[in-house]
């Protein structure tokens, strides 16, 4: 079993920055993909960014150039630095870990960007 705990959400003005963290614990296989997803009210959950164990990254077009995902394998932690935030970035942000064809989700952290 794997547990994921996110932190770092909050309220920020447009143009501001936030850094989200997600710590994974439990039975974690070395080869995995960790990522951030978000879900705004009335919308489907969507990929924000993901990173493999070897630090290959993938970003949604909407966040390219503004968000940076990174990870610390020794700490089983994934981060996303979010800069130049826009009101449309407002959502609940979820951490996901995928390994051995199984996915695990965190409980989510709210990010609200005011205009």
JSON list of C-alpha atoms in Angstrom, two decimals:
[
{"chain": "A", "resi": 1, "resn": "UNK", "atom": "CA", "xyz": [0.00, 0.00, 0.00]},
{"chain": "A", "resi": 2, "resn": "UNK", "atom": "CA", "xyz": [1.14, 3.52, -0.82]},
{"chain": "A", "resi": 3, "resn": "UNK", "atom": "CA", "xyz": [0.10, 6.73, 0.90]},
{"chain": "A", "resi": 4, "resn": "UNK", "atom": "CA", "xyz": [0.48, 10.19, -0.60]},
{"chain": "A", "resi": 5, "resn": "UNK", "atom": "CA", "xyz": [0.25, 13.42, 1.37]},
{"chain": "A", "resi": 6, "resn": "UNK", "atom": "CA", "xyz": [0.16, 16.78, -0.40]},
{"chain": "A", "resi": 7, "resn": "UNK", "atom": "CA", "xyz": [0.93, 20.17, 1.09]},
{"chain": "A", "resi": 8, "resn": "UNK", "atom": "CA", "xyz": [1.56, 23.73, -0.01]},
{"chain": "A", "resi": 9, "resn": "UNK", "atom": "CA", "xyz": [-1.79, 24.83, -1.38]},
{"chain": "A", "resi": 10, "resn": "UNK", "atom": "CA", "xyz": [-3.40, 28.13, -0.52]},
{"chain": "A", "resi": 11, "resn": "UNK", "atom": "CA", "xyz": [-4.69, 31.46, -1.74]},
{"chain": "A", "resi": 12, "resn": "UNK", "atom": "CA", "xyz": [-2.50, 33.61, -3.95]},
{"chain": "A", "resi": 13, "resn": "UNK", "atom": "CA", "xyz": [-3.00, 36.61, -6.18]},
{"chain": "A", "resi": 14, "resn": "UNK", "atom": "CA", "xyz": [-2.69, 36.35, -9.95]},
{"chain": "A", "resi": 15, "resn": "UNK", "atom": "CA", "xyz": [0.95, 36.49, -10.95]},
{"chain": "A", "resi": 16, "resn": "UNK", "atom": "CA", "xyz": [2.06, 34.93, -7.70]},
{"chain": "A", "resi": 17, "resn": "UNK", "atom": "CA", "xyz": [3.76, 31.63, -6.96]},
{"chain": "A", "resi": 18, "resn": "UNK", "atom": "CA", "xyz": [3.16, 28.50, -4.92]},
{"chain": "A", "resi": 19, "resn": "UNK", "atom": "CA", "xyz": [5.12, 25.31, -4.40]},
{"chain": "A", "resi": 20, "resn": "UNK", "atom": "CA", "xyz": [3.28, 22.06, -3.80]},
{"chain": "A", "resi": 21, "resn": "UNK", "atom": "CA", "xyz": [4.89, 19.02, -2.21]},
{"chain": "A", "resi": 22, "resn": "UNK", "atom": "CA", "xyz": [3.80, 15.41, -2.10]},
{"chain": "A", "resi": 23, "resn": "UNK", "atom": "CA", "xyz": [5.42, 12.80, 0.11]},
{"chain": "A", "resi": 24, "resn": "UNK", "atom": "CA", "xyz": [4.93, 9.14, -0.68]},
{"chain": "A", "resi": 25, "resn": "UNK", "atom": "CA", "xyz": [5.24, 6.38, 1.90]},
{"chain": "A", "resi": 26, "resn": "UNK", "atom": "CA", "xyz": [4.65, 2.65, 2.02]},
{"chain": "A", "resi": 27, "resn": "UNK", "atom": "CA", "xyz": [5.64, -0.03, -0.48]},
{"chain": "A", "resi": 28, "resn": "UNK", "atom": "CA", "xyz": [7.14, 2.07, -3.26]},
{"chain": "A", "resi": 29, "resn": "UNK", "atom": "CA", "xyz": [8.75, 0.37, -6.20]},
{"chain": "A", "resi": 30, "resn": "UNK", "atom": "CA", "xyz": [11.86, 2.13, -7.42]},
{"chain": "A", "resi": 31, "resn": "UNK", "atom": "CA", "xyz": [10.56, 2.62, -10.97]},
{"chain": "A", "resi": 32, "resn": "UNK", "atom": "CA", "xyz": [7.51, 4.83, -10.83]},
{"chain": "A", "resi": 33, "resn": "UNK", "atom": "CA", "xyz": [5.93, 7.94, -12.24]},
{"chain": "A", "resi": 34, "resn": "UNK", "atom": "CA", "xyz": [4.81, 10.71, -9.95]},
{"chain": "A", "resi": 35, "resn": "UNK", "atom": "CA", "xyz": [2.60, 13.50, -11.11]},
{"chain": "A", "resi": 36, "resn": "UNK", "atom": "CA", "xyz": [0.25, 16.32, -10.36]},
{"chain": "A", "resi": 37, "resn": "UNK", "atom": "CA", "xyz": [-3.32, 16.51, -11.56]},
{"chain": "A", "resi": 38, "resn": "UNK", "atom": "CA", "xyz": [-5.96, 19.13, -10.92]},
{"chain": "A", "resi": 39, "resn": "UNK", "atom": "CA", "xyz": [-9.71, 19.32, -10.90]},
{"chain": "A", "resi": 40, "resn": "UNK", "atom": "CA", "xyz": [-11.67, 22.56, -11.08]},
{"chain": "A", "resi": 41, "resn": "UNK", "atom": "CA", "xyz": [-15.36, 22.73, -10.13]},
{"chain": "A", "resi": 42, "resn": "UNK", "atom": "CA", "xyz": [-17.51, 21.23, -12.84]},
{"chain": "A", "resi": 43, "resn": "UNK", "atom": "CA", "xyz": [-14.52, 19.99, -14.82]},
{"chain": "A", "resi": 44, "resn": "UNK", "atom": "CA", "xyz": [-12.75, 16.69, -15.26]},
{"chain": "A", "resi": 45, "resn": "UNK", "atom": "CA", "xyz": [-9.49, 15.94, -13.53]},
{"chain": "A", "resi": 46, "resn": "UNK", "atom": "CA", "xyz": [-6.58, 16.75, -15.82]},
{"chain": "A", "resi": 47, "resn": "UNK", "atom": "CA", "xyz": [-2.86, 16.18, -15.93]},
{"chain": "A", "resi": 48, "resn": "UNK", "atom": "CA", "xyz": [-0.69, 19.11, -14.88]},
{"chain": "A", "resi": 49, "resn": "UNK", "atom": "CA", "xyz": [2.76, 17.54, -14.99]},
{"chain": "A", "resi": 50, "resn": "UNK", "atom": "CA", "xyz": [4.45, 14.21, -14.39]},
{"chain": "A", "resi": 51, "resn": "UNK", "atom": "CA", "xyz": [7.99, 12.99, -13.83]},
{"chain": "A", "resi": 52, "resn": "UNK", "atom": "CA", "xyz": [9.56, 9.54, -14.05]},
{"chain": "A", "resi": 53, "resn": "UNK", "atom": "CA", "xyz": [12.09, 8.01, -11.68]},
{"chain": "A", "resi": 54, "resn": "UNK", "atom": "CA", "xyz": [14.79, 9.07, -14.16]},
{"chain": "A", "resi": 55, "resn": "UNK", "atom": "CA", "xyz": [13.40, 12.63, -14.16]},
{"chain": "A", "resi": 56, "resn": "UNK", "atom": "CA", "xyz": [11.83, 12.66, -17.59]},
{"chain": "A", "resi": 57, "resn": "UNK", "atom": "CA", "xyz": [9.03, 15.20, -17.51]},
{"chain": "A", "resi": 58, "resn": "UNK", "atom": "CA", "xyz": [5.77, 15.86, -19.27]},
{"chain": "A", "resi": 59, "resn": "UNK", "atom": "CA", "xyz": [3.65, 19.00, -18.95]},
{"chain": "A", "resi": 60, "resn": "UNK", "atom": "CA", "xyz": [0.19, 20.09, -19.94]},
{"chain": "A", "resi": 61, "resn": "UNK", "atom": "CA", "xyz": [0.36, 22.80, -22.59]},
{"chain": "A", "resi": 62, "resn": "UNK", "atom": "CA", "xyz": [-1.49, 25.19, -20.29]},
{"chain": "A", "resi": 63, "resn": "UNK", "atom": "CA", "xyz": [1.31, 25.19, -17.72]},
{"chain": "A", "resi": 64, "resn": "UNK", "atom": "CA", "xyz": [4.43, 24.92, -19.88]},
{"chain": "A", "resi": 65, "resn": "UNK", "atom": "CA", "xyz": [6.88, 27.69, -19.08]},
{"chain": "A", "resi": 66, "resn": "UNK", "atom": "CA", "xyz": [5.14, 28.49, -15.79]},
{"chain": "A", "resi": 67, "resn": "UNK", "atom": "CA", "xyz": [5.24, 25.26, -13.76]},
{"chain": "A", "resi": 68, "resn": "UNK", "atom": "CA", "xyz": [8.25, 23.09, -12.99]},
{"chain": "A", "resi": 69, "resn": "UNK", "atom": "CA", "xyz": [7.99, 19.57, -11.63]},
{"chain": "A", "resi": 70, "resn": "UNK", "atom": "CA", "xyz": [10.86, 17.94, -9.77]},
{"chain": "A", "resi": 71, "resn": "UNK", "atom": "CA", "xyz": [11.45, 15.03, -7.42]},
{"chain": "A", "resi": 72, "resn": "UNK", "atom": "CA", "xyz": [13.75, 13.84, -4.68]},
{"chain": "A", "resi": 73, "resn": "UNK", "atom": "CA", "xyz": [13.94, 10.06, -4.93]},
{"chain": "A", "resi": 74, "resn": "UNK", "atom": "CA", "xyz": [15.72, 9.74, -1.60]},
{"chain": "A", "resi": 75, "resn": "UNK", "atom": "CA", "xyz": [12.77, 11.43, 0.10]},
{"chain": "A", "resi": 76, "resn": "UNK", "atom": "CA", "xyz": [10.05, 9.91, -2.12]},
{"chain": "A", "resi": 77, "resn": "UNK", "atom": "CA", "xyz": [8.84, 13.44, -2.69]},
{"chain": "A", "resi": 78, "resn": "UNK", "atom": "CA", "xyz": [7.60, 15.25, -5.77]},
{"chain": "A", "resi": 79, "resn": "UNK", "atom": "CA", "xyz": [7.28, 19.00, -6.07]},
{"chain": "A", "resi": 80, "resn": "UNK", "atom": "CA", "xyz": [5.69, 21.41, -8.46]},
{"chain": "A", "resi": 81, "resn": "UNK", "atom": "CA", "xyz": [6.79, 25.02, -8.52]},
{"chain": "A", "resi": 82, "resn": "UNK", "atom": "CA", "xyz": [3.97, 27.13, -9.90]},
{"chain": "A", "resi": 83, "resn": "UNK", "atom": "CA", "xyz": [4.82, 30.62, -11.12]},
{"chain": "A", "resi": 84, "resn": "UNK", "atom": "CA", "xyz": [2.83, 33.31, -12.91]},
{"chain": "A", "resi": 85, "resn": "UNK", "atom": "CA", "xyz": [-0.36, 31.81, -11.54]},
{"chain": "A", "resi": 86, "resn": "UNK", "atom": "CA", "xyz": [-3.63, 32.66, -13.25]},
{"chain": "A", "resi": 87, "resn": "UNK", "atom": "CA", "xyz": [-7.21, 32.53, -11.95]},
{"chain": "A", "resi": 88, "resn": "UNK", "atom": "CA", "xyz": [-7.82, 29.59, -14.28]},
{"chain": "A", "resi": 89, "resn": "UNK", "atom": "CA", "xyz": [-5.23, 27.60, -12.32]},
{"chain": "A", "resi": 90, "resn": "UNK", "atom": "CA", "xyz": [-7.69, 27.50, -9.42]},
{"chain": "A", "resi": 91, "resn": "UNK", "atom": "CA", "xyz": [-8.43, 23.87, -8.62]},
{"chain": "A", "resi": 92, "resn": "UNK", "atom": "CA", "xyz": [-7.85, 21.05, -6.20]},
{"chain": "A", "resi": 93, "resn": "UNK", "atom": "CA", "xyz": [-4.42, 19.64, -6.99]},
{"chain": "A", "resi": 94, "resn": "UNK", "atom": "CA", "xyz": [-3.86, 15.92, -6.54]},
{"chain": "A", "resi": 95, "resn": "UNK", "atom": "CA", "xyz": [-0.65, 13.94, -6.38]},
{"chain": "A", "resi": 96, "resn": "UNK", "atom": "CA", "xyz": [-0.53, 10.60, -8.17]},
{"chain": "A", "resi": 97, "resn": "UNK", "atom": "CA", "xyz": [1.99, 7.78, -8.08]},
{"chain": "A", "resi": 98, "resn": "UNK", "atom": "CA", "xyz": [1.89, 5.06, -10.72]},
{"chain": "A", "resi": 99, "resn": "UNK", "atom": "CA", "xyz": [3.94, 1.89, -10.42]},
{"chain": "A", "resi": 100, "resn": "UNK", "atom": "CA", "xyz": [3.53, -1.72, -11.54]},
{"chain": "A", "resi": 101, "resn": "UNK", "atom": "CA", "xyz": [0.29, -0.76, -13.33]},
{"chain": "A", "resi": 102, "resn": "UNK", "atom": "CA", "xyz": [-1.30, 0.56, -10.14]},
{"chain": "A", "resi": 103, "resn": "UNK", "atom": "CA", "xyz": [-2.11, 4.15, -9.32]},
{"chain": "A", "resi": 104, "resn": "UNK", "atom": "CA", "xyz": [-2.39, 5.86, -5.97]},
{"chain": "A", "resi": 105, "resn": "UNK", "atom": "CA", "xyz": [-3.81, 9.29, -5.21]},
{"chain": "A", "resi": 106, "resn": "UNK", "atom": "CA", "xyz": [-3.40, 11.84, -2.48]},
{"chain": "A", "resi": 107, "resn": "UNK", "atom": "CA", "xyz": [-6.28, 13.60, -0.82]},
{"chain": "A", "resi": 108, "resn": "UNK", "atom": "CA", "xyz": [-5.75, 16.84, -2.72]},
{"chain": "A", "resi": 109, "resn": "UNK", "atom": "CA", "xyz": [-4.80, 20.38, -1.80]},
{"chain": "A", "resi": 110, "resn": "UNK", "atom": "CA", "xyz": [-6.73, 23.50, -2.79]},
{"chain": "A", "resi": 111, "resn": "UNK", "atom": "CA", "xyz": [-5.08, 26.19, -4.87]},
{"chain": "A", "resi": 112, "resn": "UNK", "atom": "CA", "xyz": [-7.04, 29.41, -5.32]},
{"chain": "A", "resi": 113, "resn": "UNK", "atom": "CA", "xyz": [-5.77, 32.23, -7.51]},
{"chain": "A", "resi": 114, "resn": "UNK", "atom": "CA", "xyz": [-7.55, 35.55, -7.14]},
{"chain": "A", "resi": 115, "resn": "UNK", "atom": "CA", "xyz": [-7.70, 38.11, -9.92]}
]
